Amino acid sequence: MRHYLQFGRFGFQLQAQEQGQRALVMGILNITPDSFSDAGKFQHLEFALSRAEQMIADGADIIDIGGESSRPGAPPLPLADELGRVMPVLYALRDCGKPLSVDTYKPEVMREALLAGADMINDINGFRAPGAIEAVRGSDCALCIMHMQSVPQTMQDRPQYEDVVREVTDFLRERVDTLVAAGIARERLCVDPGYGFGKTVEQNYALLRATRQLRNELGLPVLAGLSRKSMIGAVTGRPVEQRLAGSIAGALAAVAHGAQIVRVHDVLDTVDALKVWRMAH
């Protein structure tokens, strides 16, 4: 299945791995003091820029900038604080030669990020906040629509589904239809099943196995973000700082099942693993 993804100043022709296309690697740049995996190492501007430059050198196709932690139990971040974290990094990186994504659910941050040159808005809330669609409608940025049950503070308390694959697919289809009805081109859209956002370990892996089904039913690229998450730790028994091997295996599995973008912390290792896997595929 071939997809064209309009990505702000950039554009990607995406084919499925089974057609020989490599997956895009999105490098995670957390600029939060309470990130579940980076422990705030990259919150200061100079360190964030150094990290982004390293990810680009390591082969990242996209940089995803996040100023608010969305780990289970995380409290909401005031708007001014998120803008204060994200905007200096975005301005500093906008001429780096790679597409820049901003991970936010706040319409005000979306607007400011797009004015500063962001190429994608990656919304864990699926553009459901009042004003979110209006904030992105007039641009040509890519939009990643993610599924989340409940909110970060409570999403992992007791996730419940009758059929997680069907319910996530139906949710994403409704959001896609709503955005298209609002005048947003399908070529700007991709979807993320939201691993760890209101799902048990078993539900996460059911969604992972159903990636190709999700891609084919919605007719859109799938972004898979499972790097270092608890679904890796639950299988390996490893703490977050020791989940490299499991995260690489998860990225390869996602691509094998049909994902066309993988969102990762460990860019170099993932890029290398994908190169070898693709050569042997």
XYZ file of N, CA and C in Angstrom:
843
model
N 0.848 -1.194 0.000
C 0.000 0.000 0.000
C 0.883 1.243 0.000
N 0.617 2.156 -0.928
C 1.412 3.373 -1.067
C 0.657 4.545 -0.447
N 1.371 5.365 0.296
C 0.784 6.567 0.873
C 1.710 7.743 0.600
N 1.126 8.903 0.295
C 1.884 10.141 0.298
C 1.496 10.889 1.563
N 2.479 11.295 2.342
C 2.220 12.023 3.580
C 2.781 13.432 3.450
N 1.883 14.415 3.403
C 2.280 15.813 3.385
C 2.769 16.192 4.771
N 4.001 16.668 4.844
C 4.647 16.863 6.139
C 5.176 18.292 6.239
N 4.247 19.268 6.155
C 4.667 20.657 6.227
C 5.562 21.011 5.059
N 6.786 21.412 5.358
C 7.747 21.778 4.315
C 8.279 20.578 3.552
N 7.932 19.391 3.995
C 8.464 18.154 3.438
C 7.318 17.269 2.948
N 7.656 16.184 2.312
C 6.663 15.202 1.898
C 7.327 13.846 1.795
N 6.596 12.807 2.146
C 7.148 11.456 2.115
C 6.255 10.544 1.283
N 6.878 9.792 0.386
C 6.196 8.700 -0.295
C 6.438 7.439 0.526
N 5.382 6.919 1.110
C 5.507 5.771 1.995
C 4.893 4.546 1.338
N 5.675 3.486 1.290
C 5.163 2.197 0.864
C 5.281 1.231 2.028
N 4.531 0.163 1.970
C 4.645 -0.857 3.005
C 6.000 -1.543 2.897
N 6.485 -2.043 4.035
C 7.744 -2.758 4.056
C 7.746 -3.927 3.079
N 6.583 -4.575 2.926
C 6.533 -5.716 2.021
C 6.752 -5.307 0.565
N 6.701 -3.993 0.288
C 6.980 -3.486 -1.052
C 8.401 -2.930 -1.151
N 9.191 -3.143 -0.108
C 10.592 -2.749 -0.152
C 10.905 -1.386 0.421
N 9.917 -0.681 0.941
C 10.131 0.653 1.479
C 10.647 0.578 2.913
N 11.650 1.370 3.227
C 12.096 1.408 4.615
C 11.145 2.264 5.439
N 11.054 1.962 6.709
C 10.243 2.765 7.607
C 10.975 4.049 7.969
N 10.212 5.094 8.242
C 10.791 6.333 8.745
C 11.035 6.203 10.244
N 12.130 6.797 10.694
C 12.467 6.775 12.116
C 12.290 8.173 12.686
N 11.388 8.272 13.655
C 11.125 9.526 14.360
C 11.864 9.497 15.690
N 12.792 10.417 15.871
C 13.550 10.485 17.111
C 12.831 11.326 18.151
N 12.761 10.808 19.373
C 12.042 11.474 20.464
C 12.976 12.455 21.169
N 12.562 13.720 21.224
C 13.307 14.743 21.954
C 12.418 15.256 23.088
N 12.563 14.650 24.257
C 11.800 15.057 25.434
C 12.499 16.216 26.114
N 11.800 17.320 26.253
C 12.369 18.463 26.973
C 11.525 18.707 28.221
N 11.418 17.636 28.994
C 10.604 17.651 30.210
C 11.459 17.186 31.381
N 11.276 17.785 32.563
C 12.043 17.347 33.731
C 11.544 16.042 34.322
N 10.360 15.570 33.859
C 9.764 14.374 34.462
C 9.465 13.298 33.425
N 10.214 13.309 32.312
C 10.012 12.270 31.305
C 10.247 10.897 31.915
N 9.433 9.905 31.497
C 9.562 8.575 32.109
C 10.866 7.895 31.739
N 11.477 8.297 30.615
C 12.666 7.555 30.178
C 13.933 8.393 30.163
N 13.830 9.697 29.891
C 15.039 10.503 29.756
C 15.389 11.271 31.024
N 14.492 11.248 32.015
C 14.735 11.876 33.321
C 15.148 13.337 33.197
N 14.637 14.015 32.176
C 14.888 15.436 32.059
C 16.264 15.805 31.568
N 17.010 14.859 31.009
C 18.383 15.155 30.594
C 18.457 16.229 29.511
N 17.408 16.358 28.706
C 17.483 17.238 27.548
C 16.601 18.473 27.688
N 16.296 18.858 28.950
C 15.391 19.983 29.133
C 16.082 21.316 28.899
N 17.386 21.407 29.091
C 18.094 22.650 28.855
C 18.390 22.791 27.372
N 18.269 23.998 26.851
C 18.293 24.222 25.411
C 19.545 23.646 24.749
N 20.708 23.922 25.313
C 21.923 23.467 24.643
C 22.010 21.950 24.594
N 21.542 21.283 25.645
C 21.562 19.827 25.642
C 20.517 19.278 24.673
N 19.367 19.943 24.602
C 18.327 19.510 23.666
C 18.811 19.630 22.234
N 19.480 20.721 21.922
C 19.984 20.905 20.559
C 21.072 19.892 20.233
N 21.931 19.643 21.194
C 22.987 18.644 20.988
C 22.394 17.269 20.750
N 21.357 16.943 21.505
C 20.689 15.651 21.340
C 20.029 15.554 19.963
N 19.362 16.616 19.542
C 18.732 16.608 18.228
C 19.759 16.453 17.116
N 20.872 17.160 17.231
C 21.925 17.046 16.218
C 22.478 15.627 16.157
N 22.607 14.998 17.323
C 23.095 13.622 17.338
C 22.094 12.678 16.685
N 20.805 12.865 16.954
C 19.797 12.008 16.339
C 19.789 12.167 14.824
N 19.971 13.386 14.353
C 20.036 13.614 12.908
C 21.251 12.901 12.316
N 22.400 13.025 12.981
C 23.602 12.338 12.515
C 23.423 10.826 12.542
N 22.614 10.334 13.469
C 22.387 8.892 13.603
C 21.368 8.351 12.597
N 20.724 9.239 11.846
C 19.831 8.778 10.801
C 18.359 9.042 11.022
N 17.995 9.879 11.993
C 16.579 10.187 12.208
C 15.997 10.892 10.990
N 14.801 10.502 10.620
C 14.083 11.164 9.528
C 13.254 12.335 10.025
N 12.817 12.269 11.280
C 11.915 13.253 11.878
C 12.348 13.442 13.330
N 12.225 14.663 13.845
C 12.462 14.937 15.260
C 11.128 15.306 15.897
N 10.773 14.618 16.985
C 9.511 14.848 17.682
C 9.793 15.521 19.012
N 9.379 16.780 19.141
C 9.682 17.598 20.314
C 8.500 17.573 21.265
N 8.756 17.202 22.514
C 7.688 17.157 23.506
C 8.048 17.906 24.761
N 7.153 18.797 25.200
C 7.420 19.585 26.389
C 6.630 19.178 27.611
N 5.687 18.223 27.443
C 4.866 17.779 28.562
C 4.890 16.260 28.649
N 5.213 15.737 29.810
C 5.224 14.291 29.985
C 3.804 13.743 29.917
N 3.649 12.639 29.180
C 2.350 11.966 29.116
C 2.432 10.570 29.714
N 3.418 10.347 30.586
C 3.538 9.054 31.247
C 2.314 8.814 32.129
N 1.994 7.567 32.432
C 0.854 7.296 33.323
C 0.984 8.044 34.644
N -0.075 8.745 35.014
C -0.079 9.494 36.262
C 0.447 10.900 36.174
N 0.925 11.312 35.009
C 1.516 12.644 34.886
C 0.453 13.732 35.045
N 0.738 14.764 35.826
C -0.216 15.866 35.972
C -0.168 16.775 34.748
N -1.245 17.502 34.464
C -1.229 18.443 33.339
C -0.197 19.545 33.567
N 0.361 20.041 32.460
C 1.360 21.104 32.522
C 0.715 22.426 32.118
N 0.946 23.498 32.881
C 0.405 24.799 32.472
C 0.884 25.199 31.079
N 0.024 25.882 30.342
C 0.317 26.276 28.971
C 1.622 27.060 28.871
N 1.805 28.033 29.743
C 3.007 28.875 29.660
C 4.277 28.056 29.827
N 4.232 27.052 30.684
C 5.409 26.215 30.897
C 5.719 25.389 29.647
N 4.683 24.837 29.020
C 4.923 24.042 27.814
C 5.490 24.905 26.694
N 4.907 26.084 26.495
C 5.433 26.982 25.469
C 6.877 27.370 25.763
N 7.175 27.604 27.036
C 8.531 27.988 27.413
C 9.552 26.902 27.156
N 9.122 25.660 27.195
C 10.032 24.547 26.911
C 10.170 24.292 25.412
N 9.037 24.300 24.720
C 9.020 23.845 23.325
C 9.524 24.901 22.347
N 9.077 26.130 22.504
C 9.312 27.118 21.459
C 10.783 27.451 21.234
N 11.614 27.623 22.264
C 13.024 27.900 21.977
C 13.702 26.775 21.191
N 13.363 25.537 21.510
C 13.949 24.402 20.793
C 13.455 24.363 19.351
N 12.171 24.606 19.165
C 11.605 24.593 17.818
C 12.228 25.681 16.957
N 12.339 26.893 17.477
C 12.970 27.972 16.712
C 14.425 27.643 16.379
N 15.123 27.053 17.329
C 16.541 26.753 17.110
C 16.753 25.653 16.079
N 15.767 24.750 15.946
C 15.941 23.595 15.060
C 15.240 23.731 13.710
N 14.493 24.799 13.494
C 13.617 24.806 12.317
C 14.361 24.801 10.991
N 15.636 25.109 10.993
C 16.428 25.041 9.757
C 17.425 23.889 9.777
N 17.119 22.856 10.557
C 18.059 21.729 10.698
C 18.020 20.783 9.504
N 17.063 20.953 8.602
C 16.986 20.108 7.419
C 16.120 18.879 7.571
N 15.547 18.680 8.757
C 14.658 17.548 9.005
C 13.280 18.054 9.435
N 12.236 17.296 9.129
C 10.904 17.694 9.597
C 10.836 17.686 11.119
N 10.124 18.665 11.658
C 9.973 18.790 13.098
C 8.520 18.547 13.484
N 8.318 17.636 14.410
C 7.008 17.335 14.964
C 6.935 17.900 16.375
N 5.766 18.377 16.757
C 5.550 18.835 18.129
C 4.464 17.974 18.754
N 4.792 17.388 19.877
C 3.915 16.470 20.608
C 3.112 17.285 21.616
N 1.863 17.606 21.278
C 1.039 18.433 22.155
C -0.436 18.165 21.889
N -1.264 18.405 22.920
C -2.712 18.318 22.738
C -3.372 19.669 22.942
N -2.575 20.725 23.192
C -3.116 22.051 23.472
C -3.199 22.871 22.179
N -4.387 23.345 21.808
C -4.522 24.137 20.583
C -3.618 25.366 20.552
N -3.415 25.996 21.705
C -2.574 27.186 21.726
C -1.130 26.848 21.375
N -0.646 25.713 21.847
C 0.713 25.287 21.497
C 0.777 24.913 20.016
N -0.271 24.264 19.526
C -0.314 23.920 18.097
C -0.156 25.167 17.238
N -0.914 26.212 17.564
C -0.862 27.442 16.768
C 0.537 28.059 16.788
N 1.096 28.181 17.973
C 2.424 28.793 18.091
C 3.490 27.940 17.396
N 3.368 26.630 17.526
C 4.339 25.741 16.894
C 4.279 25.853 15.377
N 3.090 25.934 14.828
C 2.952 26.046 13.373
C 3.485 27.381 12.876
N 3.271 28.445 13.620
C 3.843 29.733 13.243
C 5.365 29.695 13.258
N 5.926 28.868 14.121
C 7.381 28.758 14.242
C 7.979 27.781 13.229
N 7.121 27.094 12.465
C 7.649 26.223 11.415
C 7.525 24.740 11.669
N 6.727 24.303 12.635
C 6.555 22.868 12.865
C 5.934 22.213 11.637
N 6.362 20.988 11.350
C 5.896 20.248 10.170
C 4.855 19.192 10.514
N 4.722 18.857 11.780
C 3.716 17.888 12.226
C 3.235 18.272 13.606
N 1.957 18.001 13.866
C 1.424 18.044 15.225
C 1.044 16.611 15.585
N 1.603 16.137 16.688
C 1.424 14.765 17.160
C 0.580 14.847 18.433
N -0.715 14.517 18.321
C -1.659 14.794 19.409
C -2.137 13.501 20.066
N -1.748 13.284 21.326
C -2.186 12.092 22.051
C -3.692 12.090 22.280
N -4.316 13.251 22.152
C -5.753 13.379 22.397
C -6.585 13.316 21.116
N -5.939 13.032 19.995
C -6.676 12.843 18.756
C -7.401 14.075 18.251
N -6.894 15.284 18.559
C -7.485 16.546 18.106
C -8.939 16.678 18.571
N -9.170 16.249 19.829
C -10.513 16.357 20.405
C -10.708 17.606 21.238
N -9.629 18.286 21.630
C -9.779 19.484 22.461
C -10.494 20.576 21.661
N -11.360 21.351 22.311
C -12.014 22.457 21.611
C -10.977 23.399 20.993
N -11.100 23.636 19.698
C -10.170 24.520 19.003
C -8.993 23.821 18.360
N -8.806 22.523 18.617
C -7.638 21.836 18.062
C -7.704 21.750 16.542
N -8.851 21.355 16.020
C -8.974 21.237 14.557
C -8.808 22.603 13.904
N -9.397 23.613 14.499
C -9.274 24.964 13.941
C -7.819 25.430 13.955
N -7.057 24.994 14.953
C -5.659 25.415 15.059
C -4.798 24.860 13.935
N -5.152 23.690 13.426
C -4.297 23.031 12.418
C -4.887 23.058 11.019
N -6.145 23.442 10.887
C -6.841 23.287 9.606
C -6.186 24.086 8.481
N -5.750 25.293 8.757
C -5.251 26.161 7.698
C -3.811 25.938 7.300
N -3.151 24.966 7.883
C -1.739 24.723 7.578
C -1.611 23.534 6.625
N -0.370 23.186 6.299
C -0.120 21.976 5.509
C 0.692 20.961 6.308
N 0.666 21.102 7.636
C 1.434 20.183 8.484
C 0.784 18.801 8.498
N 1.610 17.800 8.788
C 1.083 16.464 9.027
C 0.415 16.427 10.394
N -0.549 15.520 10.547
C -1.251 15.346 11.812
C -1.216 13.880 12.191
N -0.730 13.583 13.388
C -0.768 12.214 13.901
C -1.893 12.120 14.916
N -2.866 11.273 14.612
C -4.054 11.093 15.453
C -3.832 9.857 16.311
N -3.771 10.027 17.617
C -3.517 8.895 18.499
C -4.747 8.533 19.299
N -4.855 7.262 19.630
C -5.921 6.791 20.517
C -5.422 6.767 21.953
N -6.251 7.282 22.852
C -5.968 7.198 24.286
C -7.290 6.980 25.001
N -7.346 5.990 25.870
C -8.519 5.804 26.712
C -8.303 6.567 28.015
N -9.244 7.434 28.378
C -9.162 8.253 29.577
C -8.098 9.338 29.392
N -7.402 9.714 30.456
C -6.383 10.769 30.439
C -5.131 10.216 31.119
N -3.948 10.851 30.899
C -2.719 10.291 31.467
C -2.774 10.021 32.963
N -3.492 10.865 33.724
C -3.518 10.677 35.167
C -4.166 9.352 35.573
N -5.111 8.861 34.772
C -5.872 7.675 35.175
C -5.907 6.572 34.116
N -5.232 6.757 32.990
C -5.449 5.864 31.851
C -5.043 4.412 32.116
N -4.114 4.204 33.048
C -3.662 2.837 33.296
C -4.299 2.211 34.539
N -5.303 2.889 35.106
C -5.921 2.341 36.311
C -6.607 1.012 36.027
N -7.539 1.010 35.082
C -8.222 -0.243 34.715
C -8.734 -0.145 33.281
N -7.837 -0.246 32.297
C -8.291 -0.157 30.905
C -9.275 -1.286 30.586
N -10.369 -0.949 29.928
C -11.386 -1.952 29.619
C -11.860 -1.813 28.174
N -11.880 -2.935 27.477
C -12.392 -3.009 26.113
C -13.100 -4.349 25.943
N -14.079 -4.375 25.087
C -14.631 -5.663 24.657
C -13.787 -6.241 23.531
N -13.343 -5.375 22.616
C -12.488 -5.773 21.492
C -11.569 -4.605 21.212
N -10.359 -4.662 21.748
C -9.478 -3.494 21.703
C -9.140 -3.084 20.276
N -8.912 -4.049 19.383
C -8.551 -3.704 18.009
C -9.713 -3.004 17.319
N -10.903 -3.542 17.469
C -12.065 -2.936 16.832
C -12.363 -1.559 17.410
N -12.284 -1.415 18.721
C -12.623 -0.140 19.341
C -11.610 0.950 19.010
N -10.324 0.595 18.986
C -9.299 1.575 18.610
C -9.457 1.958 17.144
N -9.703 0.975 16.286
C -9.909 1.262 14.866
C -11.107 2.169 14.660
N -12.211 1.883 15.343
C -13.413 2.702 15.203
C -13.178 4.131 15.684
N -12.462 4.265 16.801
C -12.147 5.598 17.306
C -11.329 6.382 16.285
N -10.274 5.765 15.758
C -9.408 6.455 14.806
C -10.163 6.788 13.521
N -11.029 5.885 13.082
C -11.829 6.166 11.887
C -12.735 7.382 12.109
N -13.348 7.452 13.281
C -14.219 8.600 13.568
C -13.429 9.895 13.571
N -12.234 9.864 14.156
C -11.416 11.084 14.191
C -10.955 11.467 12.788
N -10.541 10.495 12.002
C -10.141 10.783 10.620
C -11.304 11.400 9.860
N -12.485 10.799 9.964
C -13.663 11.314 9.256
C -13.992 12.735 9.702
N -13.837 13.007 10.999
C -14.132 14.345 11.515
C -13.152 15.372 10.956
N -11.885 15.035 10.909
C -10.891 15.970 10.380
C -11.082 16.196 8.885
N -11.373 15.126 8.150
C -11.584 15.272 6.705
C -12.828 16.116 6.443
N -13.882 15.894 7.227
C -15.101 16.688 7.073
C -14.855 18.158 7.376
N -13.843 18.444 8.196
C -13.500 19.827 8.529
C -12.623 20.476 7.464
N -12.289 19.711 6.412
C -11.526 20.278 5.315
C -10.054 19.949 5.317
N -9.637 18.989 6.131
C -8.226 18.602 6.206
C -7.976 17.427 5.258
N -6.996 17.547 4.407
C -6.710 16.529 3.403
C -6.216 15.245 4.063
N -6.671 14.099 3.548
C -6.218 12.809 4.073
C -4.711 12.642 3.931
N -4.122 13.311 2.940
C -2.673 13.194 2.716
C -1.871 13.778 3.866
N -2.520 14.488 4.763
C -1.838 15.062 5.923
C -1.928 14.159 7.150
N -2.629 13.035 7.066
C -2.973 12.272 8.261
C -2.202 10.968 8.386
N -1.840 10.631 9.615
C -1.395 9.290 9.974
C -1.994 8.966 11.336
N -1.951 7.701 11.725
C -2.620 7.281 12.960
C -1.654 6.505 13.848
N -1.937 6.546 15.134
C -1.123 5.880 16.151
C -2.076 5.167 17.105
N -1.969 3.829 17.243
C -2.882 3.112 18.144
C -2.705 3.444 19.613
N -1.624 4.117 19.977
C -1.468 4.588 21.350
C -1.065 3.509 22.333
N 0.034 2.819 22.054
C 0.510 1.791 22.987
C 0.766 2.407 24.355
N 0.211 1.785 25.385
C 0.434 2.243 26.754
C -0.491 3.347 27.218
N -1.330 3.838 26.323
C -2.245 4.917 26.688
C -3.630 4.331 26.947
N -3.780 3.748 28.122
C -5.045 3.132 28.477
C -5.188 1.744 27.887
N -4.140 0.927 27.987
C -4.174 -0.457 27.507
C -3.364 -1.347 28.444
N -3.811 -2.582 28.579
C -3.009 -3.570 29.293
C -1.896 -4.071 28.387
N -0.979 -4.832 28.954
C 0.102 -5.414 28.144
C -0.480 -6.260 27.012
N -1.440 -7.109 27.331
C -2.040 -7.978 26.314
C -2.725 -7.160 25.232
N -3.398 -6.093 25.614
C -4.074 -5.247 24.629
C -3.074 -4.539 23.729
N -1.950 -4.096 24.303
C -0.907 -3.472 23.492
C -0.403 -4.425 22.414
N -0.152 -5.670 22.785
C 0.391 -6.616 21.806
C -0.668 -7.069 20.810
N -1.918 -7.090 21.218
C -2.993 -7.365 20.254
C -3.034 -6.269 19.193
N -2.875 -5.022 19.611
C -2.842 -3.908 18.660
C -1.602 -3.970 17.775
N -0.474 -4.337 18.346
C 0.747 -4.457 17.557
C 0.580 -5.491 16.446
N 0.007 -6.645 16.796
C -0.207 -7.690 15.798
C -1.213 -7.272 14.728
N -2.081 -6.321 15.066
C -3.131 -5.882 14.136
C -2.732 -4.635 13.346
N -1.461 -4.269 13.340
C -1.028 -3.033 12.681
C -1.424 -2.998 11.210
N -1.169 -4.088 10.493
C -1.503 -4.098 9.065
C -3.005 -3.972 8.846
N -3.788 -4.624 9.685
C -5.244 -4.514 9.603
C -5.674 -3.062 9.806
N -5.092 -2.401 10.799
C -5.421 -1.005 11.067
C -5.044 -0.133 9.876
N -3.860 -0.341 9.348
C -3.394 0.439 8.194
C -4.313 0.251 6.996
N -4.679 -0.985 6.722
C -5.495 -1.268 5.545
C -6.931 -0.781 5.705
N -7.493 -0.929 6.900
C -8.875 -0.490 7.103
C -9.016 1.026 7.024
N -8.033 1.746 7.544
C -8.116 3.206 7.542
C -7.490 3.818 6.298
N -6.631 3.060 5.614
C -5.991 3.586 4.419
C -5.016 4.704 4.697
N -4.387 4.662 5.879
C -3.456 5.705 6.292
C -2.193 5.082 6.881
N -1.070 5.813 6.841
C 0.143 5.309 7.485
C -0.053 5.151 8.992
N 0.597 4.138 9.559
C 0.552 3.902 11.000
C 1.896 4.272 11.613
N 1.839 5.074 12.653
C 3.015 5.423 13.452
C 2.986 4.547 14.702
N 4.085 3.875 14.987
C 4.172 2.988 16.149
C 5.175 3.563 17.150
N 4.697 3.818 18.362
C 5.560 4.347 19.412
C 5.535 3.458 20.634
N 6.474 2.515 20.700
C 6.510 1.619 21.865
C 7.877 1.604 22.548
N 8.750 2.509 22.123
C 10.108 2.553 22.648
C 10.134 2.711 24.165
N 10.804 1.773 24.834
C 11.067 1.784 26.286
C 9.818 1.688 27.150
N 8.656 1.456 26.567
C 7.415 1.492 27.344
C 7.256 0.259 28.213
N 6.247 0.316 29.078
C 6.027 -0.771 30.030
C 5.687 -2.076 29.327
N 5.142 -2.026 28.105
C 4.866 -3.260 27.380
C 6.161 -3.991 27.029
N 7.254 -3.259 26.932
C 8.581 -3.877 26.743
C 9.073 -4.428 28.071
N 8.964 -3.624 29.112
C 9.425 -4.055 30.430
C 8.659 -5.251 30.962
N 7.362 -5.337 30.643
C 6.551 -6.454 31.132
C 7.009 -7.782 30.560
N 7.503 -7.755 29.329
C 7.955 -8.984 28.668
C 9.385 -9.326 29.053
N 10.249 -8.309 29.136
C 11.676 -8.552 29.385
C 12.033 -8.556 30.866
N 11.205 -7.919 31.693
C 11.556 -7.774 33.097
C 12.605 -6.717 33.350
N 12.867 -5.879 32.353
C 13.935 -4.878 32.474
C 13.386 -3.516 32.884
N 14.148 -2.754 33.697
C 13.763 -1.370 33.988
C 13.926 -0.510 32.743
N 13.389 0.696 32.795
C 13.298 1.518 31.585
C 14.658 1.767 30.945
N 15.706 1.900 31.767
C 17.022 2.208 31.199
C 17.693 0.989 30.579
N 17.074 -0.175 30.682
C 17.649 -1.394 30.102
C 16.723 -2.022 29.048
N 15.972 -1.199 28.360
C 14.990 -1.722 27.399
C 15.397 -1.498 25.951
N 16.672 -1.289 25.697
C 17.122 -1.039 24.327
C 16.809 -2.221 23.417
N 17.258 -3.404 23.799
C 17.057 -4.580 22.940
C 15.573 -4.845 22.715
N 14.786 -4.770 23.774
C 13.357 -4.987 23.633
C 12.698 -3.935 22.767
N 13.159 -2.694 22.871
C 12.584 -1.620 22.070
C 12.908 -1.800 20.590
N 14.136 -2.233 20.300
C 14.499 -2.493 18.903
C 13.658 -3.635 18.349
N 13.503 -4.686 19.140
C 12.659 -5.798 18.701
C 11.232 -5.322 18.449
N 10.723 -4.450 19.310
C 9.382 -3.916 19.130
C 9.268 -3.088 17.863
N 10.281 -2.276 17.567
C 10.253 -1.474 16.338
C 10.269 -2.370 15.107
N 11.107 -3.399 15.121
C 11.152 -4.334 13.987
C 9.817 -5.061 13.831
N 9.228 -5.470 14.947
C 7.930 -6.148 14.886
C 6.864 -5.219 14.322
N 6.889 -3.957 14.735
C 5.898 -3.005 14.236
C 6.021 -2.836 12.727
N 7.248 -2.703 12.237
C 7.456 -2.550 10.799
C 7.062 -3.830 10.062
N 7.414 -4.974 10.643
C 7.038 -6.248 10.021
C 5.528 -6.387 9.913
N 4.812 -5.808 10.875
C 3.350 -5.885 10.866
C 2.702 -4.748 10.080
N 3.502 -3.834 9.512
C 2.935 -2.835 8.618
C 3.104 -1.383 9.005
N 3.753 -1.072 10.127
C 3.973 0.332 10.492
C 4.948 0.974 9.516
N 4.705 2.243 9.202
C 5.574 2.951 8.267
C 6.392 4.051 8.927
N 6.096 4.335 10.198
C 6.883 5.269 10.995
C 7.049 4.660 12.379
N 8.272 4.671 12.909
C 8.498 4.215 14.276
C 9.085 5.376 15.084
N 8.534 5.581 16.249
C 8.932 6.681 17.136
C 9.802 6.090 18.239
N 11.078 6.519 18.299
C 12.045 5.826 19.150
C 12.940 6.808 19.900
N 13.479 6.314 21.013
C 14.501 7.057 21.744
C 15.892 6.775 21.188
N 16.140 5.537 20.808
C 17.485 5.084 20.433
C 17.592 5.021 18.915
N 17.894 6.173 18.313
C 17.830 6.301 16.858
C 18.882 5.454 16.166
N 20.138 5.593 16.563
C 21.219 4.892 15.866
C 20.994 3.387 15.848
N 20.681 2.813 16.990
C 20.510 1.365 17.085
C 19.301 0.904 16.270
N 18.243 1.699 16.291
C 17.043 1.326 15.530
C 17.299 1.431 14.038
N 17.946 2.495 13.607
C 18.269 2.653 12.182
C 19.128 1.489 11.695
N 20.137 1.120 12.462
C 21.004 0.002 12.066
C 20.225 -1.308 12.005
N 19.398 -1.555 13.014
C 18.627 -2.794 13.040
C 17.674 -2.876 11.846
N 17.047 -1.749 11.518
C 16.131 -1.741 10.378
C 16.862 -1.967 9.063
N 18.076 -1.441 8.944
C 18.866 -1.659 7.723
C 19.163 -3.138 7.514
N 19.605 -3.788 8.583
C 19.943 -5.219 8.480
C 18.696 -6.047 8.222
N 17.644 -5.742 8.961
C 16.395 -6.502 8.811
C 15.834 -6.370 7.403
N 15.897 -5.134 6.875
C 15.357 -4.908 5.531
C 16.181 -5.641 4.485
N 17.498 -5.662 4.658
C 18.360 -6.365 3.692
C 18.051 -7.864 3.690
N 17.678 -8.385 4.849
C 17.416 -9.820 4.961
C 15.959 -10.179 4.674
N 15.129 -9.157 4.493
C 13.682 -9.389 4.374
C 13.347 -10.065 3.035
